Amino acid sequence: MREPVELRRQRILSVVESRGAVKVSVLAAELDVSVVTVRRDVEELSRAGRLRRGHGVARPVREPVRTARMPAVRGEEPAGDAGAVALVVPERHSYLYETLHGARSVLEESGIRIALHIAPPSAGAERPLVERALADGARGLLIAPRWPGARSEERDHGWLADVGVPTVLMERRPRPGSALHALDSVCTDHWYGIHLAVEHLVSLGHRRIVLAARDDSPTARSIRAAFAEIAAARPEVEDWTVVLSSPEAVPGPGPDSPVAAAAVPPSSPADGRAALDLAALLRERGATGAVLHGDVDALMLVQRLAESGVQVPRDCSVVAYDDGVAALGSPPLTAVAPPKAEIGRAAAELLLHRLSGAVGADGPVRRTELLPTLEVRGSAQGPPHPMK
């Protein structure tokens, strides 16, 4: 697959800003593209004021900071981003933006400057951003990689485990035994979140439950796995199934897509995947309860249910997962609420501990989990007779 132009240019900037002047021919060889392509990229970056162009050479706008990873002295203003903490989060991800704001509050209260980097939705987008932040002198890293599938996570194992500055993963739990297993992390206990959702529906008398969930992030996959384990273990649950919550809920076709073919809704000529007909599925399974991930998908599915004559909670009880906008639905949706801002705060506090130089600051790796809560709003009640 051809590397996106913006990602290639980010990599050029990272190399130039970390080394200083670099020959265009050297950049072309390292990026495995033609000299003509790199020359065109350098011209565009120079025109945008992001680097300087010489005869066959690309130069940084400012010289690399050689003492970049030394802590900034309080009261001194470091050059560039020297002494800052880099925060790297995916583009257009409101869930993790709330986590980001939690981290920001802790860092700003501690007088630590923040260098925010937004990763575009392309493979490997985080790496050049991190390299650039380190070249600018970031002394710590808070990161939530996109990781739409297992392979994207594995591609990050080598370089992310060896960035050379204290690093904390936010809302990401690396695969056990992987190179990132021994990296500090703070995340939500999503198993417990699904437990809360299923327990709530079971306590109301529901015995047939559907999970309509995403599958395009580590959180989504944790939710799917937890639901399957919990529903299968509950003797009260007579029937359960897992389906995709929307056509966009899974990574696009290719080797990075982890979803089983059986879980994908029937295809349509327009987009390859038809929108989930939740009403038909509920009738087919005789289900009276549904857990829907995430909030936007949940609200859209509830709208489609209403269009099909299925009213929430009269005909089907619903628990959403994320609680970003669930309360704004009609009806307001009962939802599992991960402690998003608290995740960010806890991650920032852990990073500050690592950076402090205090006794024990280089102690054992910490893998912290925070429990979500259930916000009851009335979109779930005792079950009617199963729909016919």
Coordinates of N, CA and C in Angstrom, one line a residue, residues 33-150:
V33 N 11.5 5.9 -1.7 CA 10.8 6.6 -2.8 C 11.8 7.3 -3.7
S34 N 11.3 7.8 -4.8 CA 12.2 8.5 -5.8 C 12.7 9.8 -5.3
V35 N 13.9 10.2 -5.8 CA 14.4 11.5 -5.4 C 13.5 12.6 -5.9
V36 N 12.8 12.4 -7.0 CA 11.8 13.4 -7.5 C 10.7 13.6 -6.5
T37 N 10.2 12.5 -6.0 CA 9.1 12.6 -5.0 C 9.5 13.4 -3.8
V38 N 10.7 13.0 -3.2 CA 11.2 13.7 -2.0 C 11.5 15.2 -2.3
R39 N 12.0 15.5 -3.5 CA 12.3 16.9 -3.9 C 10.9 17.7 -3.9
R40 N 9.9 17.1 -4.4 CA 8.6 17.7 -4.5 C 8.1 17.9 -3.1
D41 N 8.2 16.9 -2.2 CA 7.8 17.0 -0.8 C 8.5 18.2 -0.1
V42 N 9.8 18.2 -0.3 CA 10.6 19.3 0.3 C 10.2 20.6 -0.1
E43 N 9.9 20.8 -1.4 CA 9.5 22.1 -1.9 C 8.2 22.5 -1.3
E44 N 7.2 21.6 -1.1 CA 6.0 21.9 -0.5 C 6.1 22.2 1.0
L45 N 7.0 21.5 1.7 CA 7.2 21.8 3.1 C 7.9 23.1 3.3
S46 N 8.8 23.4 2.3 CA 9.5 24.7 2.4 C 8.5 25.9 2.1
R47 N 7.6 25.7 1.2 CA 6.6 26.7 0.9 C 5.7 26.9 2.0
A48 N 5.4 25.9 2.8 CA 4.6 26.0 4.0 C 5.3 26.5 5.2
G49 N 6.7 26.7 5.1 CA 7.4 27.2 6.2 C 7.8 26.2 7.2
R50 N 7.7 24.9 6.9 CA 8.0 23.8 7.8 C 9.4 23.3 7.8
L51 N 10.2 23.6 6.7 CA 11.6 23.4 6.7 C 12.2 24.4 5.7
R52 N 13.6 24.4 5.6 CA 14.3 25.2 4.6 C 14.9 24.3 3.6
R53 N 14.9 24.8 2.3 CA 15.4 24.1 1.2 C 16.7 24.7 0.7
G54 N 17.7 23.8 0.5 CA 19.0 24.2 -0.1 C 19.2 23.5 -1.3
H55 N 20.4 23.6 -1.9 CA 20.7 22.9 -3.1 C 20.9 21.4 -2.8
G56 N 19.9 20.6 -3.1 CA 19.9 19.1 -2.8 C 19.9 18.8 -1.4
V57 N 19.5 19.7 -0.5 CA 19.5 19.5 0.9 C 18.3 20.1 1.6
A58 N 17.7 19.3 2.6 CA 16.6 19.8 3.4 C 17.2 20.2 4.7
R59 N 16.8 21.4 5.2 CA 17.3 21.9 6.5 C 16.1 22.2 7.4
P60 N 16.3 22.0 8.7 CA 15.2 22.4 9.7 C 15.0 23.9 9.8
V61 N 13.9 24.3 10.2 CA 13.6 25.7 10.4 C 14.5 26.2 11.5
R62 N 14.7 25.4 12.5 CA 15.6 25.7 13.6 C 16.5 24.5 13.8
E63 N 17.7 24.7 14.4 CA 18.6 23.6 14.6 C 18.1 22.7 15.7
P64 N 18.4 21.3 15.6 CA 17.9 20.4 16.6 C 18.4 20.7 18.0
V65 N 17.6 20.4 19.0 CA 17.9 20.7 20.4 C 18.7 19.5 20.9
R66 N 20.0 19.8 21.2 CA 20.9 18.7 21.6 C 20.7 18.2 23.0
T67 N 20.1 19.1 23.8 CA 19.9 18.8 25.2 C 18.4 18.5 25.5
A68 N 17.8 18.0 24.4 CA 16.3 17.9 24.4 C 15.7 17.1 25.6
R69 N 16.4 16.0 26.0 CA 15.7 15.2 27.0 C 16.0 15.5 28.4
M70 N 16.7 16.6 28.6 CA 17.0 17.0 30.0 C 15.8 17.8 30.5
P71 N 15.3 17.6 31.7 CA 14.2 18.3 32.3 C 14.5 19.8 32.2
A72 N 13.4 20.6 31.9 CA 13.6 22.0 31.8 C 13.7 22.6 33.2
V73 N 14.5 23.6 33.4 CA 14.7 24.2 34.7 C 13.5 25.2 34.9
R74 N 12.8 25.0 36.1 CA 11.7 25.8 36.3 C 12.1 27.3 36.3
G75 N 11.3 28.1 35.6 CA 11.5 29.5 35.4 C 12.2 29.8 34.1
E76 N 12.8 28.8 33.5 CA 13.4 29.0 32.2 C 12.5 28.6 31.1
E77 N 12.5 29.3 30.0 CA 11.6 28.9 28.9 C 12.4 28.1 27.9
P78 N 12.2 26.8 27.8 CA 13.0 26.0 26.9 C 12.7 26.3 25.4
A79 N 13.7 26.0 24.5 CA 13.5 26.2 23.1 C 12.6 25.2 22.5
G80 N 11.7 25.6 21.6 CA 10.8 24.6 20.9 C 10.0 23.9 22.0
D81 N 9.9 22.6 21.9 CA 9.2 21.8 22.8 C 10.1 21.1 23.8
A82 N 11.3 21.6 24.0 CA 12.2 21.0 25.0 C 11.6 21.1 26.3
G83 N 11.6 20.0 27.1 CA 11.0 19.9 28.4 C 9.5 19.7 28.4
A84 N 8.9 19.6 27.3 CA 7.4 19.4 27.2 C 7.1 17.9 27.4
V85 N 5.8 17.6 27.6 CA 5.3 16.2 27.6 C 4.5 16.2 26.3
A86 N 4.8 15.2 25.5 CA 4.0 15.0 24.2 C 2.8 14.1 24.5
L87 N 1.6 14.6 24.0 CA 0.4 13.8 24.0 C 0.0 13.5 22.6
V88 N -0.2 12.2 22.3 CA -0.5 11.7 21.0 C -1.8 11.0 21.0
V89 N -2.8 11.5 20.3 CA -4.1 10.8 20.3 C -4.6 10.8 18.8
P90 N -5.5 9.9 18.5 CA -6.1 9.8 17.2 C -6.9 11.0 16.8
E91 N -6.9 11.3 15.5 CA -7.8 12.3 14.9 C -9.3 11.9 15.1
R92 N -10.2 12.8 15.3 CA -11.6 12.6 15.4 C -12.0 11.5 16.3
H93 N -11.5 11.5 17.6 CA -11.8 10.5 18.5 C -12.2 11.2 19.8
S94 N -13.5 11.5 19.9 CA -14.0 12.3 21.1 C -13.8 11.6 22.4
Y95 N -13.9 10.3 22.4 CA -13.7 9.5 23.6 C -12.3 9.8 24.2
L96 N -11.3 9.7 23.4 CA -9.9 9.9 23.9 C -9.6 11.4 24.1
Y97 N -10.4 12.3 23.4 CA -10.2 13.7 23.7 C -10.5 14.1 25.1
E98 N -11.5 13.4 25.7 CA -11.9 13.6 27.1 C -10.7 13.1 28.0
T99 N -10.1 12.0 27.6 CA -8.9 11.5 28.3 C -7.8 12.5 28.2
L100 N -7.6 13.1 27.1 CA -6.6 14.1 26.9 C -6.8 15.3 27.8
H101 N -8.0 15.8 27.9 CA -8.3 16.9 28.8 C -8.0 16.6 30.2
G102 N -8.2 15.4 30.7 CA -7.9 15.0 32.0 C -6.4 15.0 32.3
A103 N -5.6 14.6 31.3 CA -4.2 14.6 31.4 C -3.7 16.1 31.4
R104 N -4.3 16.9 30.6 CA -3.9 18.3 30.4 C -4.0 19.0 31.8
S105 N -5.1 18.8 32.5 CA -5.3 19.5 33.7 C -4.2 19.2 34.7
V106 N -3.8 17.9 34.8 CA -2.7 17.6 35.7 C -1.4 18.2 35.3
L107 N -1.0 18.1 34.0 CA 0.2 18.6 33.6 C 0.3 20.1 33.7
E108 N -0.8 20.8 33.4 CA -0.8 22.3 33.5 C -0.7 22.7 35.0
E109 N -1.3 22.0 35.9 CA -1.2 22.3 37.3 C 0.2 22.1 37.8
S110 N 1.0 21.2 37.2 CA 2.3 21.0 37.6 C 3.3 21.9 36.9
G111 N 2.9 22.8 36.0 CA 3.7 23.7 35.3 C 4.5 23.0 34.1
I112 N 3.9 21.9 33.7 CA 4.6 21.2 32.6 C 3.9 21.6 31.3
R113 N 4.7 22.0 30.3 CA 4.2 22.3 29.0 C 3.8 21.1 28.2
I114 N 2.8 21.3 27.4 CA 2.2 20.1 26.6 C 2.4 20.4 25.1
A115 N 2.8 19.3 24.4 CA 2.9 19.3 23.0 C 1.9 18.3 22.5
L116 N 0.8 18.8 21.9 CA -0.3 17.9 21.4 C 0.0 17.5 20.0
H117 N -0.2 16.2 19.7 CA 0.0 15.7 18.3 C -1.2 14.9 18.0
I118 N -1.9 15.2 16.9 CA -3.1 14.5 16.5 C -2.7 13.5 15.3
A119 N -2.9 12.2 15.5 CA -2.5 11.3 14.5 C -3.6 11.0 13.5
P120 N -3.3 11.2 12.2 CA -4.4 10.9 11.2 C -4.7 9.5 11.1
P121 N -5.8 9.1 10.5 CA -6.3 7.7 10.4 C -5.6 6.9 9.4
S122 N -4.2 6.8 9.5 CA -3.5 6.0 8.5 C -2.5 5.1 9.2
A123 N -2.1 4.0 8.7 CA -1.2 3.1 9.3 C 0.1 3.7 9.7
G124 N 0.6 3.5 10.9 CA 1.9 4.0 11.3 C 1.9 5.5 11.5
A125 N 0.8 6.2 11.7 CA 0.8 7.6 11.8 C 1.4 8.2 13.0
E126 N 1.4 7.4 14.1 CA 1.9 7.9 15.4 C 3.4 8.0 15.4
R127 N 4.1 7.1 14.7 CA 5.6 7.0 14.8 C 6.2 8.3 14.4
P128 N 6.0 8.9 13.2 CA 6.6 10.2 12.9 C 6.3 11.3 13.8
L129 N 5.1 11.3 14.4 CA 4.7 12.3 15.4 C 5.6 12.2 16.6
V130 N 5.7 11.0 17.1 CA 6.6 10.8 18.3 C 8.0 11.1 18.0
E131 N 8.5 10.7 16.8 CA 9.9 11.0 16.5 C 10.1 12.5 16.4
R132 N 9.1 13.2 15.9 CA 9.2 14.7 15.8 C 9.2 15.3 17.2
A133 N 8.3 14.8 18.1 CA 8.3 15.3 19.4 C 9.6 15.1 20.2
L134 N 10.2 14.0 20.0 CA 11.4 13.7 20.7 C 12.5 14.6 20.1
A135 N 12.5 14.8 18.8 CA 13.5 15.7 18.2 C 13.4 17.1 18.8
D136 N 12.2 17.5 19.1 CA 11.9 18.8 19.6 C 12.2 18.9 21.1
G137 N 12.5 17.7 21.7 CA 12.9 17.8 23.1 C 11.9 17.3 24.1
A138 N 10.8 16.6 23.7 CA 9.9 16.1 24.7 C 10.6 15.2 25.6
R139 N 10.3 15.3 26.9 CA 10.9 14.5 28.0 C 10.0 13.4 28.5
G140 N 8.8 13.3 28.0 CA 7.8 12.3 28.4 C 6.8 12.1 27.3
L141 N 6.1 11.0 27.3 CA 5.1 10.7 26.3 C 3.9 10.0 26.9
L142 N 2.7 10.6 26.6 CA 1.4 10.0 26.9 C 0.8 9.7 25.5
I143 N 0.4 8.5 25.3 CA 0.0 8.1 23.9 C -1.2 7.1 24.0
A144 N -2.1 7.3 23.0 CA -3.2 6.4 22.8 C -3.2 6.0 21.4
P145 N -2.4 5.0 21.0 CA -2.4 4.6 19.6 C -3.7 4.1 19.1
R146 N -4.0 4.3 17.8 CA -5.3 3.9 17.2 C -5.5 2.4 17.3
W147 N -4.5 1.7 16.8 CA -4.5 0.2 16.8 C -5.9 -0.4 16.4
P148 N -6.3 -0.2 15.1 CA -7.5 -0.8 14.6 C -7.5 -2.3 14.6
G149 N -6.3 -2.9 14.5 CA -6.2 -4.3 14.5 C -5.0 -4.8 15.2
A150 N -4.8 -6.1 15.3 CA -3.7 -6.7 16.0 C -2.4 -6.4 15.3

